[in-house]
mmCIF file with all atom_site columns, C-alpha atoms in Angstrom:
data_model
loop_
_atom_site.group_PDB
_atom_site.id
_atom_site.type_symbol
_atom_site.label_atom_id
_atom_site.label_alt_id
_atom_site.label_comp_id
_atom_site.label_asym_id
_atom_site.label_entity_id
_atom_site.label_seq_id
_atom_site.pdbx_PDB_ins_code
_atom_site.Cartn_x
_atom_site.Cartn_y
_atom_site.Cartn_z
_atom_site.occupancy
_atom_site.B_iso_or_equiv
_atom_site.pdbx_formal_charge
_atom_site.auth_seq_id
_atom_site.auth_comp_id
_atom_site.auth_asym_id
_atom_site.auth_atom_id
_atom_site.pdbx_PDB_model_num
ATOM 1   C CA . MET S 1 1   ? 110.277 91.195  135.765 1.00 66.00 ? 1   MET S CA 1
ATOM 2   C CA . SER S 1 2   ? 112.602 90.856  132.778 1.00 79.00 ? 2   SER S CA 1
ATOM 3   C CA . VAL S 1 3   ? 111.609 89.059  129.586 1.00 82.00 ? 3   VAL S CA 1
ATOM 4   C CA . ARG S 1 4   ? 114.965 87.272  129.404 1.00 80.00 ? 4   ARG S CA 1
ATOM 5   C CA . PRO S 1 5   ? 114.139 84.382  131.786 1.00 86.00 ? 5   PRO S CA 1
ATOM 6   C CA . PHE S 1 6   ? 111.150 83.530  129.608 1.00 86.00 ? 6   PHE S CA 1
ATOM 7   C CA . ILE S 1 7   ? 113.003 83.313  126.304 1.00 88.00 ? 7   ILE S CA 1
ATOM 8   C CA . PRO S 1 8   ? 113.166 79.477  126.579 1.00 89.00 ? 8   PRO S CA 1
ATOM 9   C CA . TRP S 1 9   ? 109.381 79.466  127.030 1.00 88.00 ? 9   TRP S CA 1
ATOM 10  C CA . LEU S 1 10  ? 108.920 81.541  123.891 1.00 90.00 ? 10  LEU S CA 1
ATOM 11  C CA . LEU S 1 11  ? 111.282 79.339  121.911 1.00 90.00 ? 11  LEU S CA 1
ATOM 12  C CA . ALA S 1 12  ? 109.525 76.230  123.189 1.00 89.00 ? 12  ALA S CA 1
ATOM 13  C CA . ALA S 1 13  ? 106.306 77.548  121.662 1.00 90.00 ? 13  ALA S CA 1
ATOM 14  C CA . PHE S 1 14  ? 107.953 78.953  118.539 1.00 90.00 ? 14  PHE S CA 1
ATOM 15  C CA . VAL S 1 15  ? 109.505 75.757  117.170 1.00 91.00 ? 15  VAL S CA 1
ATOM 16  C CA . PRO S 1 16  ? 106.404 73.496  117.262 1.00 92.00 ? 16  PRO S CA 1
ATOM 17  C CA . ALA S 1 17  ? 104.230 76.393  116.080 1.00 93.00 ? 17  ALA S CA 1
ATOM 18  C CA . ILE S 1 18  ? 106.281 76.925  112.920 1.00 93.00 ? 18  ILE S CA 1
ATOM 19  C CA . LEU S 1 19  ? 106.632 73.208  112.234 1.00 94.00 ? 19  LEU S CA 1
ATOM 20  C CA . GLY S 1 20  ? 102.948 72.589  112.879 1.00 95.00 ? 20  GLY S CA 1
ATOM 21  C CA . GLN S 1 21  ? 101.856 75.347  110.548 1.00 95.00 ? 21  GLN S CA 1
ATOM 22  C CA . VAL S 1 22  ? 104.150 74.165  107.766 1.00 96.00 ? 22  VAL S CA 1
ATOM 23  C CA . ILE S 1 23  ? 102.913 70.595  108.187 1.00 95.00 ? 23  ILE S CA 1
ATOM 24  C CA . GLY S 1 24  ? 99.295  71.755  108.306 1.00 93.00 ? 24  GLY S CA 1
ATOM 25  C CA . ALA S 1 25  ? 99.735  73.763  105.108 1.00 93.00 ? 25  ALA S CA 1
ATOM 26  C CA . SER S 1 26  ? 101.496 70.837  103.430 1.00 94.00 ? 26  SER S CA 1
ATOM 27  C CA . LEU S 1 27  ? 98.603  68.529  104.319 1.00 92.00 ? 27  LEU S CA 1
ATOM 28  C CA . ARG S 1 28  ? 96.052  71.239  103.479 1.00 91.00 ? 28  ARG S CA 1
ATOM 29  C CA . ALA S 1 29  ? 94.707  70.718  106.988 1.00 92.00 ? 29  ALA S CA 1
ATOM 30  C CA . PRO S 1 30  ? 93.548  74.040  108.477 1.00 90.00 ? 30  PRO S CA 1
ATOM 31  C CA . TRP S 1 31  ? 92.811  72.493  111.865 1.00 91.00 ? 31  TRP S CA 1
ATOM 32  C CA . VAL S 1 32  ? 96.473  71.439  112.190 1.00 94.00 ? 32  VAL S CA 1
ATOM 33  C CA . SER S 1 33  ? 97.690  74.895  111.190 1.00 93.00 ? 33  SER S CA 1
ATOM 34  C CA . GLY S 1 34  ? 95.167  76.584  113.463 1.00 92.00 ? 34  GLY S CA 1
ATOM 35  C CA . THR S 1 35  ? 96.120  74.512  116.484 1.00 94.00 ? 35  THR S CA 1
ATOM 36  C CA . ALA S 1 36  ? 99.829  75.117  115.920 1.00 94.00 ? 36  ALA S CA 1
ATOM 37  C CA . ALA S 1 37  ? 99.295  78.834  115.365 1.00 93.00 ? 37  ALA S CA 1
ATOM 38  C CA . LEU S 1 38  ? 97.798  79.149  118.861 1.00 92.00 ? 38  LEU S CA 1
ATOM 39  C CA . PHE S 1 39  ? 101.037 78.120  120.587 1.00 91.00 ? 39  PHE S CA 1
ATOM 40  C CA . LEU S 1 40  ? 102.747 81.459  119.979 1.00 89.00 ? 40  LEU S CA 1
ATOM 41  C CA . PRO S 1 41  ? 99.921  83.809  121.075 1.00 90.00 ? 41  PRO S CA 1
ATOM 42  C CA . ILE S 1 42  ? 99.165  81.790  124.188 1.00 92.00 ? 42  ILE S CA 1
ATOM 43  C CA . MET S 1 43  ? 102.799 81.743  125.288 1.00 93.00 ? 43  MET S CA 1
ATOM 44  C CA . ALA S 1 44  ? 103.360 85.424  124.471 1.00 93.00 ? 44  ALA S CA 1
ATOM 45  C CA . VAL S 1 45  ? 100.311 86.425  126.521 1.00 95.00 ? 45  VAL S CA 1
ATOM 46  C CA . LEU S 1 46  ? 101.309 84.206  129.458 1.00 94.00 ? 46  LEU S CA 1
ATOM 47  C CA . VAL S 1 47  ? 104.814 85.692  129.466 1.00 95.00 ? 47  VAL S CA 1
ATOM 48  C CA . SER S 1 48  ? 103.405 89.207  129.199 1.00 95.00 ? 48  SER S CA 1
ATOM 49  C CA . LEU S 1 49  ? 101.115 88.628  132.176 1.00 94.00 ? 49  LEU S CA 1
ATOM 50  C CA . LYS S 1 50  ? 104.028 87.267  134.185 1.00 93.00 ? 50  LYS S CA 1
ATOM 51  C CA . VAL S 1 51  ? 106.266 90.197  133.259 1.00 93.00 ? 51  VAL S CA 1
ATOM 52  C CA . ASN S 1 52  ? 103.634 92.863  133.911 1.00 93.00 ? 52  ASN S CA 1
ATOM 53  C CA . ALA S 1 53  ? 101.987 91.446  137.036 1.00 91.00 ? 53  ALA S CA 1
ATOM 54  C CA . PRO S 1 54  ? 104.495 93.064  139.440 1.00 90.00 ? 54  PRO S CA 1
ATOM 55  C CA . TYR S 1 55  ? 103.611 96.491  138.029 1.00 88.00 ? 55  TYR S CA 1
ATOM 56  C CA . TRP S 1 56  ? 99.992  95.992  139.009 1.00 87.00 ? 56  TRP S CA 1
ATOM 57  C CA . GLU S 1 57  ? 100.697 95.210  142.662 1.00 78.00 ? 57  GLU S CA 1
ATOM 58  C CA . GLY S 1 58  ? 100.002 98.106  144.978 1.00 66.00 ? 58  GLY S CA 1
ATOM 59  C CA . GLY S 1 59  ? 102.931 99.652  146.814 1.00 60.00 ? 59  GLY S CA 1
ATOM 60  C CA . VAL S 1 60  ? 105.583 97.364  145.344 1.00 52.00 ? 60  VAL S CA 1
ATOM 61  C CA . ILE S 1 61  ? 106.870 99.233  142.308 1.00 60.00 ? 61  ILE S CA 1
ATOM 62  C CA . ARG S 1 62  ? 108.138 102.811 142.173 1.00 66.00 ? 62  ARG S CA 1
ATOM 63  C CA . ARG S 1 63  ? 106.092 104.989 139.850 1.00 64.00 ? 63  ARG S CA 1
ATOM 64  C CA . ASP S 1 64  ? 108.696 107.076 138.047 1.00 69.00 ? 64  ASP S CA 1
ATOM 65  C CA . GLY S 1 65  ? 109.987 107.650 134.540 1.00 75.00 ? 65  GLY S CA 1
ATOM 66  C CA . ASP S 1 66  ? 112.611 104.932 134.709 1.00 87.00 ? 66  ASP S CA 1
ATOM 67  C CA . THR S 1 67  ? 110.086 102.308 135.767 1.00 89.00 ? 67  THR S CA 1
ATOM 68  C CA . ILE S 1 68  ? 107.677 103.277 132.986 1.00 91.00 ? 68  ILE S CA 1
ATOM 69  C CA . ALA S 1 69  ? 110.498 103.198 130.429 1.00 93.00 ? 69  ALA S CA 1
ATOM 70  C CA . THR S 1 70  ? 111.634 99.768  131.608 1.00 92.00 ? 70  THR S CA 1
ATOM 71  C CA . ALA S 1 71  ? 108.098 98.384  131.456 1.00 93.00 ? 71  ALA S CA 1
ATOM 72  C CA . SER S 1 72  ? 107.614 99.903  128.005 1.00 94.00 ? 72  SER S CA 1
ATOM 73  C CA . GLN S 1 73  ? 110.874 98.360  126.842 1.00 94.00 ? 73  GLN S CA 1
ATOM 74  C CA . ARG S 1 74  ? 109.805 94.899  127.972 1.00 94.00 ? 74  ARG S CA 1
ATOM 75  C CA . ASN S 1 75  ? 106.374 95.180  126.405 1.00 96.00 ? 75  ASN S CA 1
ATOM 76  C CA . ALA S 1 76  ? 107.812 96.518  123.150 1.00 95.00 ? 76  ALA S CA 1
ATOM 77  C CA . ARG S 1 77  ? 110.157 93.537  123.044 1.00 94.00 ? 77  ARG S CA 1
ATOM 78  C CA . LEU S 1 78  ? 107.303 91.085  123.531 1.00 95.00 ? 78  LEU S CA 1
ATOM 79  C CA . MET S 1 79  ? 105.277 92.730  120.794 1.00 96.00 ? 79  MET S CA 1
ATOM 80  C CA . ALA S 1 80  ? 108.296 92.693  118.490 1.00 95.00 ? 80  ALA S CA 1
ATOM 81  C CA . TRP S 1 81  ? 108.709 88.991  119.216 1.00 93.00 ? 81  TRP S CA 1
ATOM 82  C CA . THR S 1 82  ? 105.065 88.366  118.350 1.00 95.00 ? 82  THR S CA 1
ATOM 83  C CA . TRP S 1 83  ? 105.277 90.308  115.080 1.00 95.00 ? 83  TRP S CA 1
ATOM 84  C CA . GLY S 1 84  ? 108.511 88.513  114.215 1.00 95.00 ? 84  GLY S CA 1
ATOM 85  C CA . ALA S 1 85  ? 107.039 85.109  115.002 1.00 94.00 ? 85  ALA S CA 1
ATOM 86  C CA . GLY S 1 86  ? 104.082 85.908  112.756 1.00 94.00 ? 86  GLY S CA 1
ATOM 87  C CA . ALA S 1 87  ? 106.434 86.982  109.980 1.00 96.00 ? 87  ALA S CA 1
ATOM 88  C CA . LEU S 1 88  ? 108.488 83.794  110.179 1.00 95.00 ? 88  LEU S CA 1
ATOM 89  C CA . SER S 1 89  ? 105.297 81.733  110.287 1.00 95.00 ? 89  SER S CA 1
ATOM 90  C CA . MET S 1 90  ? 104.081 83.426  107.118 1.00 95.00 ? 90  MET S CA 1
ATOM 91  C CA . LEU S 1 91  ? 107.367 83.070  105.262 1.00 95.00 ? 91  LEU S CA 1
ATOM 92  C CA . SER S 1 92  ? 107.906 79.471  106.365 1.00 95.00 ? 92  SER S CA 1
ATOM 93  C CA . VAL S 1 93  ? 104.406 78.377  105.344 1.00 95.00 ? 93  VAL S CA 1
ATOM 94  C CA . TYR S 1 94  ? 104.576 79.876  101.880 1.00 94.00 ? 94  TYR S CA 1
ATOM 95  C CA . MET S 1 95  ? 108.186 78.953  101.186 1.00 92.00 ? 95  MET S CA 1
ATOM 96  C CA . LEU S 1 96  ? 108.357 75.439  102.623 1.00 92.00 ? 96  LEU S CA 1
ATOM 97  C CA . SER S 1 97  ? 104.905 73.835  102.551 1.00 90.00 ? 97  SER S CA 1
ATOM 98  C CA . GLY S 1 98  ? 104.176 73.891  98.838  1.00 88.00 ? 98  GLY S CA 1
ATOM 99  C CA . LEU S 1 99  ? 101.140 76.101  99.412  1.00 90.00 ? 99  LEU S CA 1
ATOM 100 C CA . ARG S 1 100 ? 101.326 79.076  97.058  1.00 89.00 ? 100 ARG S CA 1
ATOM 101 C CA . TRP S 1 101 ? 100.016 82.595  97.597  1.00 89.00 ? 101 TRP S CA 1
ATOM 102 C CA . GLN S 1 102 ? 101.551 85.543  95.798  1.00 86.00 ? 102 GLN S CA 1
ATOM 103 C CA . HIS S 1 103 ? 101.225 87.932  98.741  1.00 89.00 ? 103 HIS S CA 1
ATOM 104 C CA . GLY S 1 104 ? 102.704 85.613  101.374 1.00 91.00 ? 104 GLY S CA 1
ATOM 105 C CA . TRP S 1 105 ? 106.227 86.984  101.157 1.00 92.00 ? 105 TRP S CA 1
ATOM 106 C CA . GLN S 1 106 ? 104.946 90.588  101.054 1.00 94.00 ? 106 GLN S CA 1
ATOM 107 C CA . TYR S 1 107 ? 103.001 90.247  104.275 1.00 94.00 ? 107 TYR S CA 1
ATOM 108 C CA . GLY S 1 108 ? 105.825 88.259  105.823 1.00 95.00 ? 108 GLY S CA 1
ATOM 109 C CA . VAL S 1 109 ? 108.393 90.935  105.044 1.00 96.00 ? 109 VAL S CA 1
ATOM 110 C CA . GLY S 1 110 ? 106.013 93.678  106.188 1.00 96.00 ? 110 GLY S CA 1
ATOM 111 C CA . MET S 1 111 ? 105.478 91.980  109.536 1.00 96.00 ? 111 MET S CA 1
ATOM 112 C CA . LEU S 1 112 ? 109.218 91.448  109.882 1.00 96.00 ? 112 LEU S CA 1
ATOM 113 C CA . LEU S 1 113 ? 109.755 95.168  109.303 1.00 97.00 ? 113 LEU S CA 1
ATOM 114 C CA . ILE S 1 114 ? 107.279 96.015  112.074 1.00 96.00 ? 114 ILE S CA 1
ATOM 115 C CA . ALA S 1 115 ? 109.059 93.543  114.365 1.00 96.00 ? 115 ALA S CA 1
ATOM 116 C CA . THR S 1 116 ? 112.405 95.178  113.581 1.00 97.00 ? 116 THR S CA 1
ATOM 117 C CA . LEU S 1 117 ? 111.037 98.639  114.318 1.00 96.00 ? 117 LEU S CA 1
ATOM 118 C CA . GLY S 1 118 ? 109.542 97.431  117.590 1.00 95.00 ? 118 GLY S CA 1
ATOM 119 C CA . TYR S 1 119 ? 112.767 95.785  118.677 1.00 95.00 ? 119 TYR S CA 1
ATOM 120 C CA . SER S 1 120 ? 114.779 98.860  117.690 1.00 96.00 ? 120 SER S CA 1
ATOM 121 C CA . TYR S 1 121 ? 112.459 100.953 119.850 1.00 95.00 ? 121 TYR S CA 1
ATOM 122 C CA . SER S 1 122 ? 113.063 98.621  122.787 1.00 94.00 ? 122 SER S CA 1
ATOM 123 C CA . VAL S 1 123 ? 116.813 99.022  122.287 1.00 94.00 ? 123 VAL S CA 1
ATOM 124 C CA . LEU S 1 124 ? 116.457 102.804 122.332 1.00 94.00 ? 124 LEU S CA 1
ATOM 125 C CA . LEU S 1 125 ? 114.497 102.584 125.571 1.00 92.00 ? 125 LEU S CA 1
ATOM 126 C CA . ALA S 1 126 ? 117.347 100.629 127.141 1.00 89.00 ? 126 ALA S CA 1
ATOM 127 C CA . ASN S 1 127 ? 119.585 103.691 126.701 1.00 89.00 ? 127 ASN S CA 1
ATOM 128 C CA . ARG S 1 128 ? 119.062 105.923 129.717 1.00 87.00 ? 128 ARG S CA 1
ATOM 129 C CA . GLU S 1 129 ? 120.067 108.971 127.668 1.00 88.00 ? 129 GLU S CA 1
ATOM 130 C CA . SER S 1 130 ? 117.507 108.344 124.934 1.00 90.00 ? 130 SER S CA 1
ATOM 131 C CA . VAL S 1 131 ? 114.757 110.930 124.397 1.00 92.00 ? 131 VAL S CA 1
ATOM 132 C CA . THR S 1 132 ? 112.329 108.019 123.983 1.00 90.00 ? 132 THR S CA 1
ATOM 133 C CA . ARG S 1 133 ? 112.368 107.682 127.777 1.00 90.00 ? 133 ARG S CA 1
ATOM 134 C CA . GLN S 1 134 ? 110.825 111.127 128.216 1.00 90.00 ? 134 GLN S CA 1
ATOM 135 C CA . SER S 1 135 ? 107.257 111.166 129.510 1.00 90.00 ? 135 SER S CA 1
ATOM 136 C CA . ARG S 1 136 ? 105.663 112.634 126.392 1.00 91.00 ? 136 ARG S CA 1
ATOM 137 C CA . TYR S 1 137 ? 107.226 109.990 124.160 1.00 92.00 ? 137 TYR S CA 1
ATOM 138 C CA . LEU S 1 138 ? 106.237 107.186 126.506 1.00 93.00 ? 138 LEU S CA 1
ATOM 139 C CA . THR S 1 139 ? 102.685 108.538 126.481 1.00 93.00 ? 139 THR S CA 1
ATOM 140 C CA . ALA S 1 140 ? 102.733 108.668 122.676 1.00 94.00 ? 140 ALA S CA 1
ATOM 141 C CA . ALA S 1 141 ? 103.973 105.065 122.590 1.00 94.00 ? 141 ALA S CA 1
ATOM 142 C CA . ALA S 1 142 ? 101.146 103.987 124.925 1.00 94.00 ? 142 ALA S CA 1
ATOM 143 C CA . LEU S 1 143 ? 98.581  105.657 122.668 1.00 94.00 ? 143 LEU S CA 1
ATOM 144 C CA . LEU S 1 144 ? 100.180 103.972 119.661 1.00 94.00 ? 144 LEU S CA 1
ATOM 145 C CA . ALA S 1 145 ? 99.878  100.616 121.447 1.00 94.00 ? 145 ALA S CA 1
ATOM 146 C CA . ALA S 1 146 ? 96.191  101.342 122.040 1.00 95.00 ? 146 ALA S CA 1
ATOM 147 C CA . ALA S 1 147 ? 95.700  102.168 118.356 1.00 96.00 ? 147 ALA S CA 1
ATOM 148 C CA . GLN S 1 148 ? 97.579  99.012  117.405 1.00 95.00 ? 148 GLN S CA 1
ATOM 149 C CA . GLY S 1 149 ? 95.318  96.897  119.592 1.00 95.00 ? 149 GLY S CA 1
ATOM 150 C CA . ILE S 1 150 ? 92.170  98.454  118.141 1.00 96.00 ? 150 ILE S CA 1
ATOM 151 C CA . ALA S 1 151 ? 93.430  97.937  114.593 1.00 95.00 ? 151 ALA S CA 1
ATOM 152 C CA . ALA S 1 152 ? 94.402  94.343  115.347 1.00 95.00 ? 152 ALA S CA 1
ATOM 153 C CA . ILE S 1 153 ? 91.042  93.327  116.805 1.00 95.00 ? 153 ILE S CA 1
ATOM 154 C CA . GLY S 1 154 ? 89.295  95.172  113.991 1.00 95.00 ? 154 GLY S CA 1
ATOM 155 C CA . GLY S 1 155 ? 91.235  93.140  111.447 1.00 92.00 ? 155 GLY S CA 1
ATOM 156 C CA . VAL S 1 156 ? 90.420  89.911  113.260 1.00 92.00 ? 156 VAL S CA 1
ATOM 157 C CA . MET S 1 157 ? 86.714  90.733  113.305 1.00 92.00 ? 157 MET S CA 1
ATOM 158 C CA . ILE S 1 158 ? 86.721  91.502  109.577 1.00 90.00 ? 158 ILE S CA 1
ATOM 159 C CA . LEU S 1 159 ? 88.398  88.178  108.773 1.00 87.00 ? 159 LEU S CA 1
ATOM 160 C CA . VAL S 1 160 ? 86.085  86.179  111.020 1.00 86.00 ? 160 VAL S CA 1
ATOM 161 C CA . LEU S 1 161 ? 82.816  87.888  110.091 1.00 85.00 ? 161 LEU S CA 1
ATOM 162 C CA . SER S 1 162 ? 83.610  87.853  106.369 1.00 81.00 ? 162 SER S CA 1
ATOM 163 C CA . GLY S 1 163 ? 84.227  84.102  106.473 1.00 76.00 ? 163 GLY S CA 1
ATOM 164 C CA . LYS S 1 164 ? 87.713  84.446  104.996 1.00 73.00 ? 164 LYS S CA 1
ATOM 165 C CA . VAL S 1 165 ? 89.193  82.292  107.753 1.00 68.00 ? 165 VAL S CA 1
ATOM 166 C CA . LEU S 1 166 ? 87.295  79.318  106.303 1.00 70.00 ? 166 LEU S CA 1
ATOM 167 C CA . SER S 1 167 ? 88.064  80.217  102.681 1.00 73.00 ? 167 SER S CA 1
ATOM 168 C CA . PRO S 1 168 ? 89.398  77.378  100.483 1.00 77.00 ? 168 PRO S CA 1
ATOM 169 C CA . ARG S 1 169 ? 91.668  79.820  98.657  1.00 85.00 ? 169 ARG S CA 1
ATOM 170 C CA . PRO S 1 170 ? 95.461  79.593  99.184  1.00 87.00 ? 170 PRO S CA 1
ATOM 171 C CA . ASP S 1 171 ? 95.414  82.493  101.632 1.00 87.00 ? 171 ASP S CA 1
ATOM 172 C CA . TRP S 1 172 ? 93.633  80.372  104.271 1.00 91.00 ? 172 TRP S CA 1
ATOM 173 C CA . ALA S 1 173 ? 96.929  79.675  106.054 1.00 93.00 ? 173 ALA S CA 1
ATOM 174 C CA . ALA S 1 174 ? 97.736  83.391  106.105 1.00 93.00 ? 174 ALA S CA 1
ATOM 175 C CA . ASN S 1 175 ? 94.325  84.177  107.548 1.00 93.00 ? 175 ASN S CA 1
ATOM 176 C CA . ILE S 1 176 ? 94.976  81.755  110.396 1.00 93.00 ? 176 ILE S CA 1
ATOM 177 C CA . ILE S 1 177 ? 98.240  83.567  111.120 1.00 94.00 ? 177 ILE S CA 1
ATOM 178 C CA . PHE S 1 178 ? 96.477  86.938  110.965 1.00 94.00 ? 178 PHE S CA 1
ATOM 179 C CA . VAL S 1 179 ? 93.752  85.876  113.390 1.00 94.00 ? 179 VAL S CA 1
ATOM 180 C CA . ALA S 1 180 ? 96.093  84.216  115.895 1.00 94.00 ? 180 ALA S CA 1
ATOM 181 C CA . GLY S 1 181 ? 98.573  87.073  115.738 1.00 94.00 ? 181 GLY S CA 1
ATOM 182 C CA . GLY S 1 182 ? 95.809  89.679  115.832 1.00 95.00 ? 182 GLY S CA 1
ATOM 183 C CA . PHE S 1 183 ? 94.420  88.302  119.065 1.00 95.00 ? 183 PHE S CA 1
ATOM 184 C CA . ALA S 1 184 ? 97.916  88.212  120.559 1.00 95.00 ? 184 ALA S CA 1
ATOM 185 C CA . ILE S 1 185 ? 98.722  91.796  119.574 1.00 96.00 ? 185 ILE S CA 1
ATOM 186 C CA . THR S 1 186 ? 95.350  92.990  120.864 1.00 96.00 ? 186 THR S CA 1
ATOM 187 C CA . ILE S 1 187 ? 95.916  91.412  124.284 1.00 96.00 ? 187 ILE S CA 1
ATOM 188 C CA . LEU S 1 188 ? 99.586  92.459  124.488 1.00 96.00 ? 188 LEU S CA 1
ATOM 189 C CA . SER S 1 189 ? 98.633  96.026  123.598 1.00 96.00 ? 189 SER S CA 1
ATOM 190 C CA . GLY S 1 190 ? 95.952  96.009  126.300 1.00 96.00 ? 190 GLY S CA 1
ATOM 191 C CA . ILE S 1 191 ? 98.398  94.705  128.884 1.00 96.00 ? 191 ILE S CA 1
ATOM 192 C CA . ALA S 1 192 ? 100.996 97.321  127.917 1.00 95.00 ? 192 ALA S CA 1
ATOM 193 C CA . LEU S 1 193 ? 98.392  100.089 128.148 1.00 94.00 ? 193 LEU S CA 1
ATOM 194 C CA . ARG S 1 194 ? 97.230  98.814  131.550 1.00 94.00 ? 194 ARG S CA 1
ATOM 195 C CA . THR S 1 195 ? 100.780 98.870  132.867 1.00 93.00 ? 195 THR S CA 1
ATOM 196 C CA . TRP S 1 196 ? 101.434 102.363 131.504 1.00 93.00 ? 196 TRP S CA 1
ATOM 197 C CA . ALA S 1 197 ? 98.224  103.637 133.136 1.00 91.00 ? 197 ALA S CA 1
ATOM 198 C CA . ARG S 1 198 ? 99.056  101.881 136.408 1.00 89.00 ? 198 ARG S CA 1
ATOM 199 C CA . LEU S 1 199 ? 102.519 103.418 136.574 1.00 89.00 ? 199 LEU S CA 1
ATOM 200 C CA . SER S 1 200 ? 101.553 106.843 135.251 1.00 85.00 ? 200 SER S CA 1
ATOM 201 C CA . HIS S 1 201 ? 98.675  107.267 137.688 1.00 70.00 ? 201 HIS S CA 1
ATOM 202 C CA . ASP S 1 202 ? 97.805  105.593 140.947 1.00 50.00 ? 202 ASP S CA 1
ATOM 203 C CA . ASP S 1 203 ? 94.569  104.090 139.646 1.00 45.00 ? 203 ASP S CA 1
ATOM 204 C CA . ARG S 1 204 ? 93.810  101.831 142.567 1.00 45.00 ? 204 ARG S CA 1
ATOM 205 C CA . ASP S 1 205 ? 90.258  101.913 143.864 1.00 42.00 ? 205 ASP S CA 1
ATOM 206 C CA . GLY S 1 206 ? 89.536  104.320 146.652 1.00 41.00 ? 206 GLY S CA 1
ATOM 207 C CA . PRO S 1 207 ? 90.293  107.986 147.426 1.00 39.00 ? 207 PRO S CA 1
ATOM 208 C CA . PRO S 1 208 ? 93.858  109.321 147.391 1.00 37.00 ? 208 PRO S CA 1
ATOM 209 C CA . GLY S 1 209 ? 95.844  108.141 150.346 1.00 37.00 ? 209 GLY S CA 1
ATOM 210 C CA . SER S 1 210 ? 93.571  105.155 151.003 1.00 32.00 ? 210 SER S CA 1
#
């Protein structure tokens, strides 16, 4: 299923999430920022599940290179959206709320760069002549998604266990964005990897031909 029909859903979560985080930072109210920051991950994960569910149904989807490339394109686009939403959250909070942190724009721009790279990759996958649609490159992309998910959950655990999420320092709003976005990227990466494995190999329970 294409991501396009769900763009209004993503935008519906994006607008209140950004506004809520800016307001929360302005009021120095972490609970407001934290609640608003959850809108984007929850919606991205719900859309991802909806988009990927058909690939997990036995006997419905063809398992070939084109199908894997299309699924990878859709998942790359969702991850790019999530990185981009995190970047705009970061930049909006530290440019509009009055909360000051010297590294806010650096992390924001860095996340925006990752989003741009992810979206560019999805555009390449849309080109049927692109080498990125070859099996070895799709496998490499799946492994990269797995590494991304591991890194994301590792970063979340460090922030939570170190207590930085509850820090009174000006980077508290950024830490909320990191945790919310980290969970989203971890789950999206897992979903993408599950779909790649499902399409690359018939991993249904039971012996071959059952």
